[in-house]
PDB file of C-alpha atoms in Angstrom:
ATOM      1  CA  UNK A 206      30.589   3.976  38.048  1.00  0.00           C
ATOM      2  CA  UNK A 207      30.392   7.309  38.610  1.00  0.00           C
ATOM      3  CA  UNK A 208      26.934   7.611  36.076  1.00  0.00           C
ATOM      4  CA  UNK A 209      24.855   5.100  37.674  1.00  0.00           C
ATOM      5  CA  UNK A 210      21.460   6.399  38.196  1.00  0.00           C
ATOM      6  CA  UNK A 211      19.486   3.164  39.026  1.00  0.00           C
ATOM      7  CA  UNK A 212      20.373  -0.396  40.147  1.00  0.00           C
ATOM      8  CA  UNK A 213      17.578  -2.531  39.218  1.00  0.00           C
ATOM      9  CA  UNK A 214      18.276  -6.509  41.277  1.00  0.00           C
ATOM     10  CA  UNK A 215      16.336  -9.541  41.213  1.00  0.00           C
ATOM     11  CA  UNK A 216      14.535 -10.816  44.259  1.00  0.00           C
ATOM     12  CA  UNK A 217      11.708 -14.078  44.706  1.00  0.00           C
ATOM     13  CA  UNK A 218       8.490 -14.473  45.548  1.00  0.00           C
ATOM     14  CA  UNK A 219      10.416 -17.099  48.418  1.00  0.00           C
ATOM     15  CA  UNK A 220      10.781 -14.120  50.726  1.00  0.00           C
ATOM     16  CA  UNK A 221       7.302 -14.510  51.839  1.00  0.00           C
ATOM     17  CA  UNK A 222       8.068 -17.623  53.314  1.00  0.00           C
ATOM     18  CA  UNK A 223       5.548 -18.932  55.742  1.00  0.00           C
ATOM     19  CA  UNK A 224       3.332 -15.984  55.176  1.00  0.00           C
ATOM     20  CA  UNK A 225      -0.622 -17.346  55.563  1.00  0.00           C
ATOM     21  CA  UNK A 226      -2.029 -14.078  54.617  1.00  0.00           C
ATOM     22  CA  UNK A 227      -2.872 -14.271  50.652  1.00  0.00           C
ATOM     23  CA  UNK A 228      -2.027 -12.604  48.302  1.00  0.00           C
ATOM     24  CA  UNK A 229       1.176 -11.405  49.172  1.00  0.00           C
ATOM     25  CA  UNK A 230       2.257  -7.685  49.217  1.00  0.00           C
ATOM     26  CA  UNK A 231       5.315  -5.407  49.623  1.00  0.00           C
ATOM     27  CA  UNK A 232       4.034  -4.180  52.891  1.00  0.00           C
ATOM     28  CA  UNK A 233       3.973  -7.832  54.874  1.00  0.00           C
ATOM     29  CA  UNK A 234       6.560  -9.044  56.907  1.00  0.00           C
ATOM     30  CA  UNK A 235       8.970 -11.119  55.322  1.00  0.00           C
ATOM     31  CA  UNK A 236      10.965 -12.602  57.790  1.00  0.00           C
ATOM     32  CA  UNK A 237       9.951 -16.056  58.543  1.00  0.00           C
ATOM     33  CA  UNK A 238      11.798 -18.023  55.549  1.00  0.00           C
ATOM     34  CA  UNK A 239      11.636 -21.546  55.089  1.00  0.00           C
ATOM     35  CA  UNK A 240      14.511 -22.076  52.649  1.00  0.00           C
ATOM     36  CA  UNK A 241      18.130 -21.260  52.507  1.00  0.00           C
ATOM     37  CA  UNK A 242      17.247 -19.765  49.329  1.00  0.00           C
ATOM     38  CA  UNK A 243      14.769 -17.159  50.863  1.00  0.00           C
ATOM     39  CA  UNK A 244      16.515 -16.130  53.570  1.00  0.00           C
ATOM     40  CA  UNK A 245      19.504 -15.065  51.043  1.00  0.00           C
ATOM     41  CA  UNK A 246      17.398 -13.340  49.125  1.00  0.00           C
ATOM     42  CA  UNK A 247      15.667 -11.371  51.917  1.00  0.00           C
ATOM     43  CA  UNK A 248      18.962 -10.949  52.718  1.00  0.00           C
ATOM     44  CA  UNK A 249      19.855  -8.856  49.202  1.00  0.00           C
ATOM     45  CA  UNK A 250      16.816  -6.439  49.961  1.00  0.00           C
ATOM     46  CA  UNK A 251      18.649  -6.010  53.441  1.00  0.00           C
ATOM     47  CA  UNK A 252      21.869  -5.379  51.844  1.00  0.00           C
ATOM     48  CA  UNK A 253      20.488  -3.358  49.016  1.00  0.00           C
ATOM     49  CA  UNK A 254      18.457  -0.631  51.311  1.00  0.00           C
ATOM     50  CA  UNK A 255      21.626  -0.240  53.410  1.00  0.00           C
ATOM     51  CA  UNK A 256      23.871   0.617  50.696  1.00  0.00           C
ATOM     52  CA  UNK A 257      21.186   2.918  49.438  1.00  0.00           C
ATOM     53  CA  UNK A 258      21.388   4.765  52.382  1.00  0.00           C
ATOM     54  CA  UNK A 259      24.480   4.571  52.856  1.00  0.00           C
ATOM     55  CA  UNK A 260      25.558   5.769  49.351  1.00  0.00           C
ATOM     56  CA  UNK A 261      22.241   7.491  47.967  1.00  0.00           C
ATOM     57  CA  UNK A 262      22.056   4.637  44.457  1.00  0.00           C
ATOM     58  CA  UNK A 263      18.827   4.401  43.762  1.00  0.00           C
ATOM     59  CA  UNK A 264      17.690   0.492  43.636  1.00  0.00           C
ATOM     60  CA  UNK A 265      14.512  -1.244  42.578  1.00  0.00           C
ATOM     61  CA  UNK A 266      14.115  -5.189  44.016  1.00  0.00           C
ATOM     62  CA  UNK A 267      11.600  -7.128  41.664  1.00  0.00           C
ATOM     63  CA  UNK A 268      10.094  -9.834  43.186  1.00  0.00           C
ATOM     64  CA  UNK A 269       9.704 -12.394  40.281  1.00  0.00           C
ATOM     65  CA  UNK A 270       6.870 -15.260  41.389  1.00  0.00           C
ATOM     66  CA  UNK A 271       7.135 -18.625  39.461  1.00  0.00           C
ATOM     67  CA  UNK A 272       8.689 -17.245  35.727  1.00  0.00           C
ATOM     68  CA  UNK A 273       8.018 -19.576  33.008  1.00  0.00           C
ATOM     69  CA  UNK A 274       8.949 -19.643  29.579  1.00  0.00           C
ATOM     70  CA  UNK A 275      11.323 -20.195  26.560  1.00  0.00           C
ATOM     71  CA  UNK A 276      15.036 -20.304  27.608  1.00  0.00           C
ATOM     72  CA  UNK A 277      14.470 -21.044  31.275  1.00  0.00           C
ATOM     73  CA  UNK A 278      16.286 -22.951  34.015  1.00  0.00           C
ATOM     74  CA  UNK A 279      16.150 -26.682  32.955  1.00  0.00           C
ATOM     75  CA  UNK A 280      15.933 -27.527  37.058  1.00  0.00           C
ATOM     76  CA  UNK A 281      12.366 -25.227  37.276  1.00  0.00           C
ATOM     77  CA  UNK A 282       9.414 -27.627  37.811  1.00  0.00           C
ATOM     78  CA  UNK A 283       7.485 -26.469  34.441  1.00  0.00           C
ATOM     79  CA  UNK A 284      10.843 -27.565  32.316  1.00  0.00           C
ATOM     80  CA  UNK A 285      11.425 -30.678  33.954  1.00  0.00           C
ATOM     81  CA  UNK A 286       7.763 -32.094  33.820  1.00  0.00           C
ATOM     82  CA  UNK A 287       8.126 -30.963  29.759  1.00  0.00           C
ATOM     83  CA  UNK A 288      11.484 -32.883  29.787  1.00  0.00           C
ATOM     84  CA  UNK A 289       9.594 -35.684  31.670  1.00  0.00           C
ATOM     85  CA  UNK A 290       6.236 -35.585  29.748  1.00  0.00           C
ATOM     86  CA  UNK A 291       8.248 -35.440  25.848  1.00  0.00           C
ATOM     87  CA  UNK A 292      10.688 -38.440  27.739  1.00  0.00           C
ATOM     88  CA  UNK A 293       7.589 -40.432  28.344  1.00  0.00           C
ATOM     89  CA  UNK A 294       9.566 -40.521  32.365  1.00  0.00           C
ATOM     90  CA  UNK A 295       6.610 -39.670  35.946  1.00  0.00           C
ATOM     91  CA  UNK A 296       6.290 -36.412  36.662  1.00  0.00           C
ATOM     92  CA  UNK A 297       6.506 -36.044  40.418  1.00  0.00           C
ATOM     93  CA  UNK A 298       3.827 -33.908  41.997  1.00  0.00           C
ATOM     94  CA  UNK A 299       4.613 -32.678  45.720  1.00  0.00           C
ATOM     95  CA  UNK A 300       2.062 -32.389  48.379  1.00  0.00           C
ATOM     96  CA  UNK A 301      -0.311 -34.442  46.311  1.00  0.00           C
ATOM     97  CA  UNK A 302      -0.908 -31.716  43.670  1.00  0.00           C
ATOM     98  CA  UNK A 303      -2.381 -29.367  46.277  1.00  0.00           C
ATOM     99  CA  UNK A 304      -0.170 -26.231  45.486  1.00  0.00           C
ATOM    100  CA  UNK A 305      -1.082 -23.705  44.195  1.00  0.00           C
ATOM    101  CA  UNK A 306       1.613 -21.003  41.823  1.00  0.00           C
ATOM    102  CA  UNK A 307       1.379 -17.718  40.100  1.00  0.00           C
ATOM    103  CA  UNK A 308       3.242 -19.139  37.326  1.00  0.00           C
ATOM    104  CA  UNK A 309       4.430 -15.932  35.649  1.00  0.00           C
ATOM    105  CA  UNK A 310       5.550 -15.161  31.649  1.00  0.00           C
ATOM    106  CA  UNK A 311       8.722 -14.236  30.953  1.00  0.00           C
ATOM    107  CA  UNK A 312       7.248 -11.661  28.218  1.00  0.00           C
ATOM    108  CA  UNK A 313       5.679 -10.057  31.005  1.00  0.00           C
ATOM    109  CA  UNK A 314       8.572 -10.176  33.194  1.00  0.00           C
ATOM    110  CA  UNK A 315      10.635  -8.545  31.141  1.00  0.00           C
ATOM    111  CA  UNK A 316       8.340  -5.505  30.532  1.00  0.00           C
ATOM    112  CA  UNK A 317       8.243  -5.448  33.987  1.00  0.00           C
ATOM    113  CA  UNK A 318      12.068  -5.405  34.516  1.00  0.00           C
ATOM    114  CA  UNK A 319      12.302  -2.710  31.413  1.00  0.00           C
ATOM    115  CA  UNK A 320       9.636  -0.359  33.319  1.00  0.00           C
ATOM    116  CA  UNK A 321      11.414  -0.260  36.429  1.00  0.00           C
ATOM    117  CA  UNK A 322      14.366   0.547  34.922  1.00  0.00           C
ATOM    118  CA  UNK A 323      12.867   3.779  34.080  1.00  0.00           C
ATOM    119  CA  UNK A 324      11.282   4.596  37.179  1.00  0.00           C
ATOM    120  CA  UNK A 325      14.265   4.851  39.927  1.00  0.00           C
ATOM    121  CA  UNK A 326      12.601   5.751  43.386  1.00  0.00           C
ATOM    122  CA  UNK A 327      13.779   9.241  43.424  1.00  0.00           C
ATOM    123  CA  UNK A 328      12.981  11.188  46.393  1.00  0.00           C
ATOM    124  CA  UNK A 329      12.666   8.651  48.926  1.00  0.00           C
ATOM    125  CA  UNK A 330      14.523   8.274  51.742  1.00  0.00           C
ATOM    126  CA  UNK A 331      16.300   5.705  51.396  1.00  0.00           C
ATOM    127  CA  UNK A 332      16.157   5.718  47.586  1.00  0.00           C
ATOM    128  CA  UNK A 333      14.845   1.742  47.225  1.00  0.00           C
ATOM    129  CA  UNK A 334      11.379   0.331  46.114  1.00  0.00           C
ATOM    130  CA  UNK A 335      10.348  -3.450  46.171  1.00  0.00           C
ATOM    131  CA  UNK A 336       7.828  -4.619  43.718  1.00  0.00           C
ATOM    132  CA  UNK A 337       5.989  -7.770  42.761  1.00  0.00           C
ATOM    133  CA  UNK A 338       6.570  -9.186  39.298  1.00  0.00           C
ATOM    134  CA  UNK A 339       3.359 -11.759  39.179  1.00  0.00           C
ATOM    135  CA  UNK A 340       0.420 -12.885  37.445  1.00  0.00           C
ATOM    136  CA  UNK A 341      -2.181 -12.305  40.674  1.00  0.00           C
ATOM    137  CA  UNK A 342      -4.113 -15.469  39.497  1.00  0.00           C
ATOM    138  CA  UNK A 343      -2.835 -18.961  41.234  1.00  0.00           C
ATOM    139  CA  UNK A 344      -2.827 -22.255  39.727  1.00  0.00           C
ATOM    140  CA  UNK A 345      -3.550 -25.458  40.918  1.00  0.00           C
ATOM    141  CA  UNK A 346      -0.415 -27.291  40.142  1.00  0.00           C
ATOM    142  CA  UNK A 347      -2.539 -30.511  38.258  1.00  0.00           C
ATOM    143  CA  UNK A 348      -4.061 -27.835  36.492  1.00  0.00           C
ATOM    144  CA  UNK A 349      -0.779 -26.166  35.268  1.00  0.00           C
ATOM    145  CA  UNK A 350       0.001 -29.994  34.304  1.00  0.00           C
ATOM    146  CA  UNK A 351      -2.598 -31.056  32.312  1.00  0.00           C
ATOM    147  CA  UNK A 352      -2.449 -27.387  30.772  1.00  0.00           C
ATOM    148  CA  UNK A 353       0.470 -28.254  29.756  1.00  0.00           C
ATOM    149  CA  UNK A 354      -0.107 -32.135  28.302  1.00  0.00           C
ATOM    150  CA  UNK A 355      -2.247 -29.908  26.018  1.00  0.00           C
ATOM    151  CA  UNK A 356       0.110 -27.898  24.810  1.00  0.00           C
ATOM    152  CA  UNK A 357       2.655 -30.744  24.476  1.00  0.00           C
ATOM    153  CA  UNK A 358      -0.171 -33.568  22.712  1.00  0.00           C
ATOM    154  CA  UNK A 359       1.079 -35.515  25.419  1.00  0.00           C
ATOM    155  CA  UNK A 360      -0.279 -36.927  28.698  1.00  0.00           C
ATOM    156  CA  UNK A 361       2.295 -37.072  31.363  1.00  0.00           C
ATOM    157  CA  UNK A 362       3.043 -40.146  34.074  1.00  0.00           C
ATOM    158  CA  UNK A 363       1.910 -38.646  37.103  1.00  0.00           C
ATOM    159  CA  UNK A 364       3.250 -39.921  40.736  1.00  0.00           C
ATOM    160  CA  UNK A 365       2.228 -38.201  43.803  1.00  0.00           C
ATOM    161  CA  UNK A 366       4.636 -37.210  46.375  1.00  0.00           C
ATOM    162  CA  UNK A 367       4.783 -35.480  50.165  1.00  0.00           C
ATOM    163  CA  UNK A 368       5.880 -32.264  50.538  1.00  0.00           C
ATOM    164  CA  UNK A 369       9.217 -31.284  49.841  1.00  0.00           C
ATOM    165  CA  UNK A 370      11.427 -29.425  53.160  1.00  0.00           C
ATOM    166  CA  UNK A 371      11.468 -25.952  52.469  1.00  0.00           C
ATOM    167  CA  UNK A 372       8.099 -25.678  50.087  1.00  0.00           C
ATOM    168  CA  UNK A 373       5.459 -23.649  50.191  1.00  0.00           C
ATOM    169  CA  UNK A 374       1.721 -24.462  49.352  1.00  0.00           C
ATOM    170  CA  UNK A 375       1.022 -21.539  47.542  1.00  0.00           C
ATOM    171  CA  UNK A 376       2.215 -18.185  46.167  1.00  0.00           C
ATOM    172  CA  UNK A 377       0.115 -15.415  45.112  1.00  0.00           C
ATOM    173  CA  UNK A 378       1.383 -11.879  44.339  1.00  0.00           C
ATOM    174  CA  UNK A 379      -0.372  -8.328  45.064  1.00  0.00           C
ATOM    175  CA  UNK A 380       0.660  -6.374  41.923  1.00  0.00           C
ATOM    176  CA  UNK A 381      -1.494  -3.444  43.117  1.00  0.00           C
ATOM    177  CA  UNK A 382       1.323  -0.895  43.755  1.00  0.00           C
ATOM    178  CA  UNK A 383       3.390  -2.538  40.591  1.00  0.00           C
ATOM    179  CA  UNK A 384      -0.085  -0.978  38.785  1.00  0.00           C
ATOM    180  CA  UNK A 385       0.164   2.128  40.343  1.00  0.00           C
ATOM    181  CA  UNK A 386       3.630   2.739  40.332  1.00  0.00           C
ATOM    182  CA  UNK A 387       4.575   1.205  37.014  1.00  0.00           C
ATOM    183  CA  UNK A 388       1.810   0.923  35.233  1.00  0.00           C
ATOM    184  CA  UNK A 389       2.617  -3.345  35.243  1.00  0.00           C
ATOM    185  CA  UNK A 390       0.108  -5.719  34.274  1.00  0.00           C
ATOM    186  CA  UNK A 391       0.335  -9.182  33.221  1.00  0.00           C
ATOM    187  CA  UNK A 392      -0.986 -10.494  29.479  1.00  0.00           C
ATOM    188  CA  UNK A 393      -0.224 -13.947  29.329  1.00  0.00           C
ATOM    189  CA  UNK A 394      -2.574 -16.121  30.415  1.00  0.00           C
ATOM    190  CA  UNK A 395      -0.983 -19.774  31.416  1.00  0.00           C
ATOM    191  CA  UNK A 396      -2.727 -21.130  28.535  1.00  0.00           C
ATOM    192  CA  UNK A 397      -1.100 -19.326  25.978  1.00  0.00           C
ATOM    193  CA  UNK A 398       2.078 -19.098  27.733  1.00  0.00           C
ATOM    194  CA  UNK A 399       2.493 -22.784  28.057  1.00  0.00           C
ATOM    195  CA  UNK A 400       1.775 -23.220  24.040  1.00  0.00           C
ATOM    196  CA  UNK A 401       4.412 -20.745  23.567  1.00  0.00           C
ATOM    197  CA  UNK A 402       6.847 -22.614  25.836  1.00  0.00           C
ATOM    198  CA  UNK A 403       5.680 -26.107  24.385  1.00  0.00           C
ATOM    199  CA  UNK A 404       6.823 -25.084  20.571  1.00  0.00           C
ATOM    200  CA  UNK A 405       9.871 -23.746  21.652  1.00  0.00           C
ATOM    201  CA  UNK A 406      10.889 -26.679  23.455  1.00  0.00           C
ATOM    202  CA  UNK A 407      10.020 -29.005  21.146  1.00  0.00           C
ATOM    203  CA  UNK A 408      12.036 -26.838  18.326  1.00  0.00           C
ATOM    204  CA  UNK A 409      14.840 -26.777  20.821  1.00  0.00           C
ATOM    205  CA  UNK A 410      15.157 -30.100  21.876  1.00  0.00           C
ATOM    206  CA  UNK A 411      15.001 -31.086  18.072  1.00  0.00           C
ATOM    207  CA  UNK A 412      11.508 -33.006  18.617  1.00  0.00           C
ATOM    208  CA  UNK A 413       9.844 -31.736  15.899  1.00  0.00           C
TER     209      UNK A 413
END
């Protein structure tokens, strides 16, 4: 590919692991995972900074924290409490509720995704920037819920349930250099988001 400028990858918010310190930033350590899934994708930034070392390809990792929205993974928690909610079947809370996510639009996501496409990290040594791709404002995950009953005219069966291996209580993203650097800020506010989500589902899934 002998006119590739840029290689823009997608990383997770899981990297941060075990991290206490809140909210989370480029700059901490990230090497304490507590998933298979976060080490692997710690693992990608790894690979990716070597080869752009190694081979001078610019590459941007976006760190995308809790994405929501129409057309999403049917195994993500917000998609399988609609399914559960519109099915009339529980909706299984871990850790009692008590997490907290920075459930994050896919609108906004993708403007994020399109921006750094644009902005390759040219003249750094090695030639690859990490950014985070959140909404900087946690929600309690009972709130998210009955956010999203609302949106669905629907109250969901809820059953509560110990924390899951490899979970983490909360995530909350420090899009200050995604600001500065991309000019990145989110516009969705859950609220909204989850309405949007809601109709689409329910057009989807033929429910009227």
């Amino acid at each position: 590919l002998p006119g590739l400028r840029h290689l823009v990858y997608a990383s997770s918010s899981s990297v941060y692991g075990a991290n206490q310190k809140v909210p989370f930033a480029v700059q901490d350590r990230c090497d304490a995972p507590v998933s298979l899934y976060a080490a692997t994708k710690r693992a990608d930034e790894l690979l990716s900074e070597a080869y752009a070392r190694l081979y001078g390809i610019a590459q941007t990792g976006l760190r995308f924290f809790t994405v929501y929205g129409p057309w999403g993974r049917p195994d993500m928690a917000y998609y399988s409490f609609a399914d559960a909610i519109a099915a009339g079947r529980p909706v299984t809370l871990y850790n009692h509720g008590h997490m907290r996510r920075d459930f994050t639009f896919i609108d906004d996501v993708v403007d994020g995704v399109l921006r750094a496409l644009d902005r390759p990290p040219d003249g750094l040594a090695p030639p690859h920037r990490i950014y985070n791709l959140g909404n900087d404002q946690p929600v309690e995950l009972l709130d998210f819920v009955r956010a999203l009953e609302t949106a669905m005219g629907a109250r969901a069966d809820i059953r509560m349930a110990e924390m899951q291996p490899g979970d983490v209580e909360q995530t909350w993203a420090d899009i200050t250099t995604t600001r500065e650097e991309l000019g990145w800020a989110p516009r969705t506010p859950v609220a909204e988001g989850l309405r949007r989500f809601a109709a689409w589902h329910r057009e989807y899934h033929g429910r009227g």
